[in-house]
Amino acid sequence: MNEEADVVIVGAGHNGMAAAGYLSRAGKRAIVVERMAKVGGMTSSGYMIPEAPQHLVTPCAVELLFVRGTGLIEDLELEKYGLRWVDPDPTYAYLHPDGSSVCLFRDAERTADDMARLNKNDGKNYLKFLKLLNALMDIGFPLMQAEPGRPDIGNLSKMIGGAVRNAKLKNELQIMAAGTSDQIACEWFEHPANIALLTNTAAGAGPIDDDGNAAAYMILAVLHKLGTGKPIGSLQTFADALARSVEASGAKIKLNAPVAEILIEDGAAKGVRLEDGSIIKAKAVIATCDPRTAFDLTTPGAVERRLMQRIQHAPSNRSNAAPFLANIAMSGPLTLKRHQDLRHDKADLNKAVGYIGTPQEVRDSFAYARRGDIPKRHALSLTPLSNSDPTQAPPGGSLAYVYVPGMAVDAREGWTQAVKDRTMSDLIEQMSEYYDGLQTEVGRFVETPRDREKRLNATNGCVTHIDFGSLRSGQNRPATGFGSPKPAVPGLYIGGAGAHPGGGISGIPGRIAAKRILRILK
């Protein structure tokens, strides 16, 4: 039952398969082991509602976003293997309680004009703000793709060039890097709807009152340049395209293959032992799972105690706030009420991600979560998946993806079924003030952070594995000593969301881990 490989990769999520793709194309023998029955990890989807077997549920992410700017789709020829996507425009729309709305269009000028309808100063300021965000992307995107501590010449020159080109914005960039996303939104904009468009966007990256998280606004620059990229057939088609590409290049993917132990011998990783007793010997191991999970799997006593404690104390949803997700299957169409009728232009809000939640409701959602309380009203986004991709629901039906960014990981009263049902009832009542069709619900998939922890082995249900922050970035991600080119444990590399640059659909952590190993295997 034993096998040998150059590299064994724990986890067939998109980062694990990206790593396998780069390794196998470089001529290395790579084996990916996955405990679940299919590929995808947090990018997987499936028919998970018994009452609605033709509705395609997406439990985690729904957009490609960053990956289209990384070169991974081209490098691994994912379009050749079936990846297709659509780009709704507008991409996001904030829905104000009074019926007004403000949209994020691919065209920045059109977005500014939409803001200016509500406040002229906000329209002018958005274009100024976007110059700052473009500078952030100019410097930050190469930084994201570079290997921490050992940037390649190409990315290094891009970073330096970006810094030189944007030298005049240095002070503003420093304020952005240190400020909270709530503070920055309120500094730049005046109308509550325009502020809400920003704070709802930033909330997807974590609490909006954390110092340094205003860098999340770089997503706005990415949206204007790349769009969102919603895969036709859900993100599962992205994962499936990756799997076909990886296997065509010679790598092997083993499903239903949970790891019992990451083998540490003589102080270095030497492979894995699966729960069925089989062993895969390898020169290196890439763990794309949660870093805590990975180190818990290492041979008992083989890793220095201080290192084990350091990784155990790495924060995962430390604030007790995490995304609460739901997919709602409906037998009828899902449409907006008065917000669409009150639009002054031809913008189709029915395909956009709808933000619901005033700036104060966004703030309150994280404050409630920290206390372990569940509010009556929430800050949330609703993505009408089947409106932009009809393949995800049966004819005549529809599917809504509901994302509540700030919900208690551990609710004070406990996440009993009754509490889940009550929370969903409140959410549906709130969303029904904006959308028609929710009353035709035929079934739902609901996942609390603790449900996600159980399903995906992610500590506290943390979708980014480790919380973001200035002390958890670059070589310090997931913890000091673990993100350097030289791994804390020889031969054991972290290549998932817990590594640089972090969460999101990019494949960069997997690619960086692969490049590090290729350099060593030479």
Short mmCIF file of C-alpha atoms in Angstrom, two decimals, residues 17-402:
data_model
loop_
_atom_site.label_atom_id
_atom_site.label_comp_id
_atom_site.label_asym_id
_atom_site.label_seq_id
_atom_site.Cartn_x
_atom_site.Cartn_y
_atom_site.Cartn_z
CA MET A 17 -4.37 21.60 -6.76
CA ALA A 18 -2.59 24.76 -7.89
CA ALA A 19 0.55 23.56 -6.11
CA ALA A 20 0.22 20.14 -7.74
CA GLY A 21 -0.22 21.72 -11.15
CA TYR A 22 2.97 23.77 -10.94
CA LEU A 23 4.97 20.88 -9.49
CA SER A 24 3.85 18.31 -12.05
CA ARG A 25 4.47 20.71 -14.94
CA ALA A 26 8.01 21.05 -13.61
CA GLY A 27 8.44 17.28 -13.83
CA LYS A 28 7.92 16.42 -10.17
CA ARG A 29 5.80 13.55 -8.89
CA ALA A 30 2.97 15.11 -6.89
CA ILE A 31 0.19 13.33 -5.04
CA VAL A 32 -2.77 15.22 -3.57
CA VAL A 33 -4.66 13.55 -0.73
CA GLU A 34 -8.17 14.73 0.14
CA ARG A 35 -10.35 13.47 2.98
CA MET A 36 -13.59 14.34 1.20
CA ALA A 37 -15.21 12.54 -1.73
CA LYS A 38 -14.61 15.34 -4.22
CA VAL A 39 -12.19 18.15 -4.98
CA GLY A 40 -12.72 21.79 -4.15
CA GLY A 41 -12.55 22.28 -0.39
CA MET A 42 -13.96 25.75 0.24
CA THR A 43 -14.52 26.13 -3.52
CA SER A 44 -16.74 23.06 -3.75
CA SER A 45 -20.47 23.07 -4.48
CA GLY A 46 -23.12 20.39 -4.69
CA TYR A 47 -26.77 19.42 -4.57
CA MET A 48 -27.11 19.58 -0.81
CA ILE A 49 -30.78 20.39 -0.22
CA PRO A 50 -32.88 17.20 -0.09
CA GLU A 51 -36.11 19.14 -0.69
CA ALA A 52 -34.55 20.91 -3.70
CA PRO A 53 -32.32 18.33 -5.46
CA GLN A 54 -31.89 20.46 -8.61
CA HIS A 55 -30.62 23.56 -6.85
CA LEU A 56 -26.80 23.79 -6.80
CA VAL A 57 -25.62 24.85 -3.34
CA THR A 58 -22.41 26.84 -2.85
CA PRO A 59 -21.45 26.67 0.84
CA CYS A 60 -18.51 29.13 0.80
CA ALA A 61 -17.22 31.40 -1.97
CA VAL A 62 -18.99 32.22 -5.25
CA GLU A 63 -16.53 34.44 -7.17
CA LEU A 64 -13.15 34.01 -8.84
CA LEU A 65 -12.11 37.63 -8.23
CA PHE A 66 -8.31 37.69 -7.60
CA VAL A 67 -7.36 34.54 -9.51
CA ARG A 68 -7.94 36.17 -12.89
CA GLY A 69 -5.11 38.59 -12.24
CA THR A 70 -2.55 36.02 -11.08
CA GLY A 71 -1.86 34.12 -14.31
CA LEU A 72 -2.93 30.81 -12.77
CA ILE A 73 -5.85 30.33 -15.20
CA GLU A 74 -3.46 30.76 -18.12
CA ASP A 75 -0.57 28.77 -16.61
CA LEU A 76 -2.77 25.74 -15.89
CA GLU A 77 -4.94 26.19 -19.03
CA LEU A 78 -8.17 26.12 -17.04
CA GLU A 79 -10.33 27.39 -19.90
CA LYS A 80 -9.15 24.40 -21.93
CA TYR A 81 -10.46 22.20 -19.14
CA GLY A 82 -13.91 23.76 -18.99
CA LEU A 83 -13.74 26.93 -16.87
CA ARG A 84 -16.23 29.61 -17.98
CA TRP A 85 -17.57 32.65 -16.15
CA VAL A 86 -19.84 35.66 -16.39
CA ASP A 87 -19.31 39.22 -15.16
CA PRO A 88 -22.55 40.91 -14.10
CA ASP A 89 -22.43 44.69 -14.33
CA PRO A 90 -23.08 46.27 -11.87
CA THR A 91 -21.23 43.80 -9.69
CA TYR A 92 -22.52 45.03 -6.32
CA ALA A 93 -25.37 47.33 -5.31
CA TYR A 94 -26.11 48.80 -1.91
CA LEU A 95 -29.86 48.82 -1.28
CA HIS A 96 -30.86 51.69 1.01
CA PRO A 97 -34.01 51.31 3.14
CA ASP A 98 -35.66 54.29 1.37
CA GLY A 99 -35.56 52.53 -2.01
CA SER A 100 -32.49 54.30 -3.37
CA SER A 101 -29.44 52.34 -4.45
CA VAL A 102 -25.82 52.93 -5.36
CA CYS A 103 -23.93 50.58 -7.66
CA LEU A 104 -20.40 49.41 -8.25
CA PHE A 105 -19.99 49.27 -12.01
CA ARG A 106 -16.97 48.04 -13.93
CA ASP A 107 -16.69 51.64 -15.14
CA ALA A 108 -15.31 53.75 -12.29
CA GLU A 109 -16.73 56.97 -13.77
CA ARG A 110 -20.20 55.46 -13.83
CA THR A 111 -19.79 54.40 -10.20
CA ALA A 112 -18.75 57.93 -9.26
CA ASP A 113 -21.76 59.35 -11.10
CA ASP A 114 -24.04 57.00 -9.17
CA MET A 115 -22.57 58.21 -5.89
CA ALA A 116 -22.85 61.82 -7.03
CA ARG A 117 -26.62 61.47 -7.40
CA LEU A 118 -26.76 61.17 -3.62
CA ASN A 119 -23.92 63.55 -2.80
CA LYS A 120 -21.86 65.53 -5.32
CA ASN A 121 -18.78 65.56 -3.11
CA ASP A 122 -18.91 61.77 -2.81
CA GLY A 123 -18.83 61.37 -6.59
CA LYS A 124 -15.73 63.55 -6.89
CA ASN A 125 -14.09 61.89 -3.91
CA TYR A 126 -14.65 58.38 -5.25
CA LEU A 127 -12.40 59.06 -8.24
CA LYS A 128 -9.76 60.52 -5.92
CA PHE A 129 -10.15 57.56 -3.58
CA LEU A 130 -9.81 55.17 -6.51
CA LYS A 131 -6.45 56.72 -7.41
CA LEU A 132 -5.31 55.75 -3.95
CA LEU A 133 -6.72 52.23 -4.34
CA ASN A 134 -5.09 51.84 -7.75
CA ALA A 135 -1.79 52.81 -6.14
CA LEU A 136 -2.45 50.25 -3.41
CA MET A 137 -3.09 47.62 -6.07
CA ASP A 138 -0.07 48.77 -8.07
CA ILE A 139 2.16 48.02 -5.09
CA GLY A 140 0.07 45.42 -3.27
CA PHE A 141 -0.76 43.00 -6.10
CA PRO A 142 2.91 42.25 -6.89
CA LEU A 143 3.51 42.02 -3.12
CA MET A 144 0.70 39.46 -2.84
CA GLN A 145 2.21 37.33 -5.60
CA ALA A 146 5.79 37.58 -4.38
CA GLU A 147 7.33 34.99 -2.09
CA PRO A 148 7.81 36.60 1.35
CA GLY A 149 11.46 37.08 2.12
CA ARG A 150 12.53 36.11 -1.38
CA PRO A 151 10.63 38.12 -4.02
CA ASP A 152 11.46 37.25 -7.61
CA ILE A 153 12.96 39.92 -9.84
CA GLY A 154 9.74 40.44 -11.77
CA ASN A 155 7.51 41.09 -8.76
CA LEU A 156 10.22 43.02 -6.95
CA SER A 157 10.64 45.41 -9.88
CA LYS A 158 6.85 45.85 -10.06
CA MET A 159 6.69 46.67 -6.35
CA ILE A 160 9.54 49.16 -6.61
CA GLY A 161 8.05 50.68 -9.74
CA GLY A 162 4.67 51.00 -8.05
CA ALA A 163 6.23 52.68 -5.03
CA VAL A 164 8.11 55.16 -7.21
CA ARG A 165 5.08 55.98 -9.37
CA ASN A 166 2.94 56.58 -6.31
CA ALA A 167 5.48 58.34 -4.09
CA LYS A 168 3.21 61.39 -3.73
CA LEU A 169 0.53 59.19 -2.19
CA LYS A 170 2.86 57.82 0.49
CA ASN A 171 1.15 59.58 3.40
CA GLU A 172 -2.33 58.64 2.23
CA LEU A 173 -1.26 55.03 1.76
CA GLN A 174 0.14 54.96 5.29
CA ILE A 175 -3.17 56.25 6.64
CA MET A 176 -4.96 53.57 4.64
CA ALA A 177 -2.62 50.87 5.95
CA ALA A 178 -3.16 51.89 9.58
CA GLY A 179 -6.82 52.89 9.54
CA THR A 180 -10.00 50.92 10.01
CA SER A 181 -12.26 50.41 7.02
CA ASP A 182 -15.07 52.18 8.89
CA GLN A 183 -12.87 55.21 9.57
CA ILE A 184 -11.63 55.44 5.98
CA ALA A 185 -15.16 55.20 4.55
CA CYS A 186 -16.39 57.97 6.83
CA GLU A 187 -13.34 60.14 6.08
CA TRP A 188 -13.88 60.03 2.34
CA PHE A 189 -17.65 59.95 1.98
CA GLU A 190 -20.67 61.74 3.45
CA HIS A 191 -23.92 60.10 2.34
CA PRO A 192 -24.83 57.04 4.45
CA ALA A 193 -25.65 54.98 1.35
CA ASN A 194 -22.21 55.62 -0.14
CA ILE A 195 -20.56 54.84 3.18
CA ALA A 196 -22.61 51.65 3.42
CA LEU A 197 -21.47 50.53 -0.03
CA LEU A 198 -17.90 50.62 1.26
CA THR A 199 -18.40 49.21 4.75
CA ASN A 200 -20.48 46.30 3.45
CA THR A 201 -17.70 45.54 0.97
CA ALA A 202 -15.00 45.66 3.66
CA ALA A 203 -17.07 43.56 6.07
CA GLY A 204 -16.39 40.52 3.91
CA ALA A 205 -12.76 40.69 5.09
CA GLY A 206 -13.57 40.91 8.81
CA PRO A 207 -14.56 43.43 11.51
CA ILE A 208 -14.62 46.93 10.07
CA ASP A 209 -13.19 48.45 13.25
CA ASP A 210 -9.92 46.51 13.23
CA ASP A 211 -6.83 48.67 12.72
CA GLY A 212 -5.21 48.15 9.34
CA ASN A 213 -8.13 46.43 7.63
CA ALA A 214 -8.88 49.36 5.31
CA ALA A 215 -6.51 47.66 2.87
CA ALA A 216 -9.54 45.47 2.08
CA TYR A 217 -10.74 48.32 -0.15
CA MET A 218 -8.19 47.20 -2.72
CA ILE A 219 -10.98 44.88 -3.82
CA LEU A 220 -12.69 47.91 -5.38
CA ALA A 221 -9.71 48.52 -7.67
CA VAL A 222 -9.69 44.82 -8.55
CA LEU A 223 -13.40 44.90 -9.38
CA HIS A 224 -12.99 47.83 -11.74
CA LYS A 225 -10.06 46.16 -13.51
CA LEU A 226 -11.05 42.49 -13.47
CA GLY A 227 -14.72 42.19 -12.55
CA THR A 228 -15.95 39.53 -10.14
CA GLY A 229 -15.93 36.42 -12.33
CA LYS A 230 -18.82 34.16 -11.37
CA PRO A 231 -18.10 30.67 -12.75
CA ILE A 232 -20.88 29.11 -14.79
CA GLY A 233 -21.96 26.04 -12.86
CA SER A 234 -20.60 27.47 -9.57
CA LEU A 235 -17.03 27.39 -8.22
CA GLN A 236 -17.16 23.59 -8.45
CA THR A 237 -16.47 24.00 -12.18
CA PHE A 238 -13.32 25.93 -11.26
CA ALA A 239 -12.23 23.13 -8.92
CA ASP A 240 -13.10 20.47 -11.51
CA ALA A 241 -11.14 22.31 -14.21
CA LEU A 242 -8.15 22.46 -11.86
CA ALA A 243 -8.43 18.73 -11.17
CA ARG A 244 -8.57 17.86 -14.88
CA SER A 245 -5.60 20.11 -15.58
CA VAL A 246 -3.58 18.69 -12.70
CA GLU A 247 -4.23 15.07 -13.60
CA ALA A 248 -3.51 15.72 -17.28
CA SER A 249 -0.09 17.05 -16.27
CA GLY A 250 0.72 13.83 -14.41
CA ALA A 251 -0.19 14.58 -10.79
CA LYS A 252 -2.41 12.19 -8.85
CA ILE A 253 -5.43 13.11 -6.74
CA LYS A 254 -6.60 10.62 -4.12
CA LEU A 255 -10.10 11.24 -2.77
CA ASN A 256 -11.60 9.72 0.39
CA ALA A 257 -8.04 9.70 1.71
CA PRO A 258 -7.97 11.40 5.12
CA VAL A 259 -4.53 11.92 6.64
CA ALA A 260 -3.88 10.33 10.03
CA GLU A 261 -0.34 11.65 10.43
CA ILE A 262 2.15 13.94 8.76
CA LEU A 263 5.32 11.95 9.23
CA ILE A 264 8.15 13.84 10.92
CA GLU A 265 11.36 11.83 11.04
CA ASP A 266 14.74 13.13 12.19
CA GLY A 267 13.25 16.61 12.46
CA ALA A 268 11.89 16.79 8.90
CA ALA A 269 8.65 15.97 7.08
CA LYS A 270 8.99 12.73 5.14
CA GLY A 271 5.44 12.03 3.93
CA VAL A 272 2.03 11.11 5.31
CA ARG A 273 0.21 8.14 6.76
CA LEU A 274 -3.42 7.86 5.72
CA GLU A 275 -6.20 6.61 7.97
CA ASP A 276 -6.35 3.35 5.99
CA GLY A 277 -2.77 2.67 7.09
CA SER A 278 -1.08 3.33 3.75
CA ILE A 279 2.00 5.54 3.66
CA ILE A 280 3.12 8.02 1.02
CA LYS A 281 6.80 8.81 1.34
CA ALA A 282 7.89 12.17 -0.04
CA LYS A 283 10.74 14.66 -0.02
CA ALA A 284 8.35 17.43 1.05
CA VAL A 285 4.80 17.92 2.31
CA ILE A 286 2.52 20.86 1.53
CA ALA A 287 -0.33 21.34 3.99
CA THR A 288 -3.07 23.46 2.44
CA CYS A 289 -5.48 22.77 5.28
CA ASP A 290 -5.87 24.91 8.38
CA PRO A 291 -2.34 25.33 9.88
CA ARG A 292 -3.55 24.26 13.33
CA THR A 293 -5.04 21.12 11.83
CA ALA A 294 -1.82 20.47 9.93
CA PHE A 295 0.42 20.69 12.98
CA ASP A 296 -2.02 18.66 15.05
CA LEU A 297 -1.47 15.90 12.47
CA THR A 298 2.32 15.88 12.85
CA THR A 299 4.01 12.96 14.57
CA PRO A 300 3.41 13.42 18.33
CA GLY A 301 6.41 14.97 20.05
CA ALA A 302 8.35 15.41 16.80
CA VAL A 303 7.86 19.18 16.51
CA GLU A 304 9.39 21.50 19.09
CA ARG A 305 6.85 22.36 21.79
CA ARG A 306 7.31 26.13 21.45
CA LEU A 307 6.52 25.96 17.73
CA MET A 308 3.40 23.92 18.44
CA GLN A 309 2.23 26.46 20.99
CA ARG A 310 2.95 29.34 18.65
CA ILE A 311 0.77 27.88 15.92
CA GLN A 312 -1.95 26.94 18.40
CA HIS A 313 -2.19 30.58 19.48
CA ALA A 314 -2.46 31.94 15.94
CA PRO A 315 -5.83 33.73 15.82
CA SER A 316 -8.78 32.23 13.95
CA ASN A 317 -11.91 34.38 14.24
CA ARG A 318 -10.50 35.70 17.50
CA SER A 319 -13.23 38.36 17.71
CA ASN A 320 -15.92 35.63 17.74
CA ALA A 321 -17.28 37.05 14.45
CA ALA A 322 -17.40 34.91 11.32
CA PRO A 323 -19.53 34.43 8.21
CA PHE A 324 -22.92 32.76 8.53
CA LEU A 325 -23.94 31.34 5.15
CA ALA A 326 -27.19 30.16 3.64
CA ASN A 327 -28.42 28.99 0.25
CA ILE A 328 -32.16 29.43 -0.27
CA ALA A 329 -33.84 27.38 -3.02
CA MET A 330 -37.04 28.81 -4.48
CA SER A 331 -39.65 27.49 -6.89
CA GLY A 332 -40.24 30.94 -8.38
CA PRO A 333 -38.11 33.87 -9.60
CA LEU A 334 -36.15 36.15 -7.27
CA THR A 335 -36.49 39.84 -8.10
CA LEU A 336 -36.02 43.20 -6.43
CA LYS A 337 -39.01 45.33 -5.51
CA ARG A 338 -38.89 49.13 -5.54
CA HIS A 339 -35.10 49.50 -5.79
CA GLN A 340 -35.12 48.37 -9.42
CA ASP A 341 -38.15 50.53 -10.27
CA LEU A 342 -36.53 53.59 -8.74
CA ARG A 343 -33.32 53.26 -10.78
CA HIS A 344 -32.72 56.23 -13.05
CA ASP A 345 -30.81 54.15 -15.60
CA LYS A 346 -30.94 50.68 -17.16
CA ALA A 347 -28.74 49.04 -14.52
CA ASP A 348 -30.02 45.53 -13.78
CA LEU A 349 -29.85 45.14 -10.02
CA ASN A 350 -31.36 41.66 -10.25
CA LYS A 351 -27.97 40.21 -11.23
CA ALA A 352 -25.89 42.25 -8.79
CA VAL A 353 -24.89 41.24 -5.29
CA GLY A 354 -27.32 43.15 -3.10
CA TYR A 355 -25.91 44.73 0.05
CA ILE A 356 -28.41 45.16 2.89
CA GLY A 357 -27.34 46.97 6.04
CA THR A 358 -26.76 50.60 6.95
CA PRO A 359 -23.32 51.61 8.24
CA GLN A 360 -24.63 51.35 11.80
CA GLU A 361 -26.06 47.90 11.15
CA VAL A 362 -22.67 46.77 9.84
CA ARG A 363 -21.01 48.07 13.02
CA ASP A 364 -23.69 46.51 15.21
CA SER A 365 -23.37 43.10 13.57
CA PHE A 366 -19.74 42.75 14.68
CA ALA A 367 -20.47 44.24 18.12
CA TYR A 368 -23.26 41.69 18.68
CA ALA A 369 -21.01 38.85 17.51
CA ARG A 370 -18.26 39.78 19.95
CA ARG A 371 -20.78 39.50 22.78
CA GLY A 372 -22.13 36.22 21.46
CA ASP A 373 -25.52 37.78 20.73
CA ILE A 374 -27.63 37.41 17.59
CA PRO A 375 -29.41 40.58 16.46
CA LYS A 376 -32.86 40.82 14.95
CA ARG A 377 -31.54 42.73 11.91
CA HIS A 378 -28.28 41.99 10.15
CA ALA A 379 -25.77 43.40 7.69
CA LEU A 380 -25.71 40.93 4.81
CA SER A 381 -25.33 40.41 1.11
CA LEU A 382 -27.64 38.47 -1.16
CA THR A 383 -26.26 37.04 -4.39
CA PRO A 384 -29.02 35.98 -6.81
CA LEU A 385 -26.87 33.20 -8.31
CA SER A 386 -29.42 31.81 -10.74
CA ASN A 387 -30.19 35.26 -12.18
CA SER A 388 -26.70 35.47 -13.69
CA ASP A 389 -26.27 31.71 -14.18
CA PRO A 390 -29.58 29.86 -14.72
CA THR A 391 -27.81 26.47 -14.62
CA GLN A 392 -27.73 26.65 -10.83
CA ALA A 393 -31.51 26.27 -10.43
CA PRO A 394 -34.22 24.30 -12.28
CA PRO A 395 -36.36 26.08 -14.93
CA GLY A 396 -38.63 28.62 -13.29
CA GLY A 397 -36.79 28.36 -9.97
CA SER A 398 -34.09 30.50 -8.38
CA LEU A 399 -31.27 30.32 -5.87
CA ALA A 400 -30.09 32.95 -3.37
CA TYR A 401 -26.68 32.88 -1.70
CA VAL A 402 -26.87 34.76 1.60
#
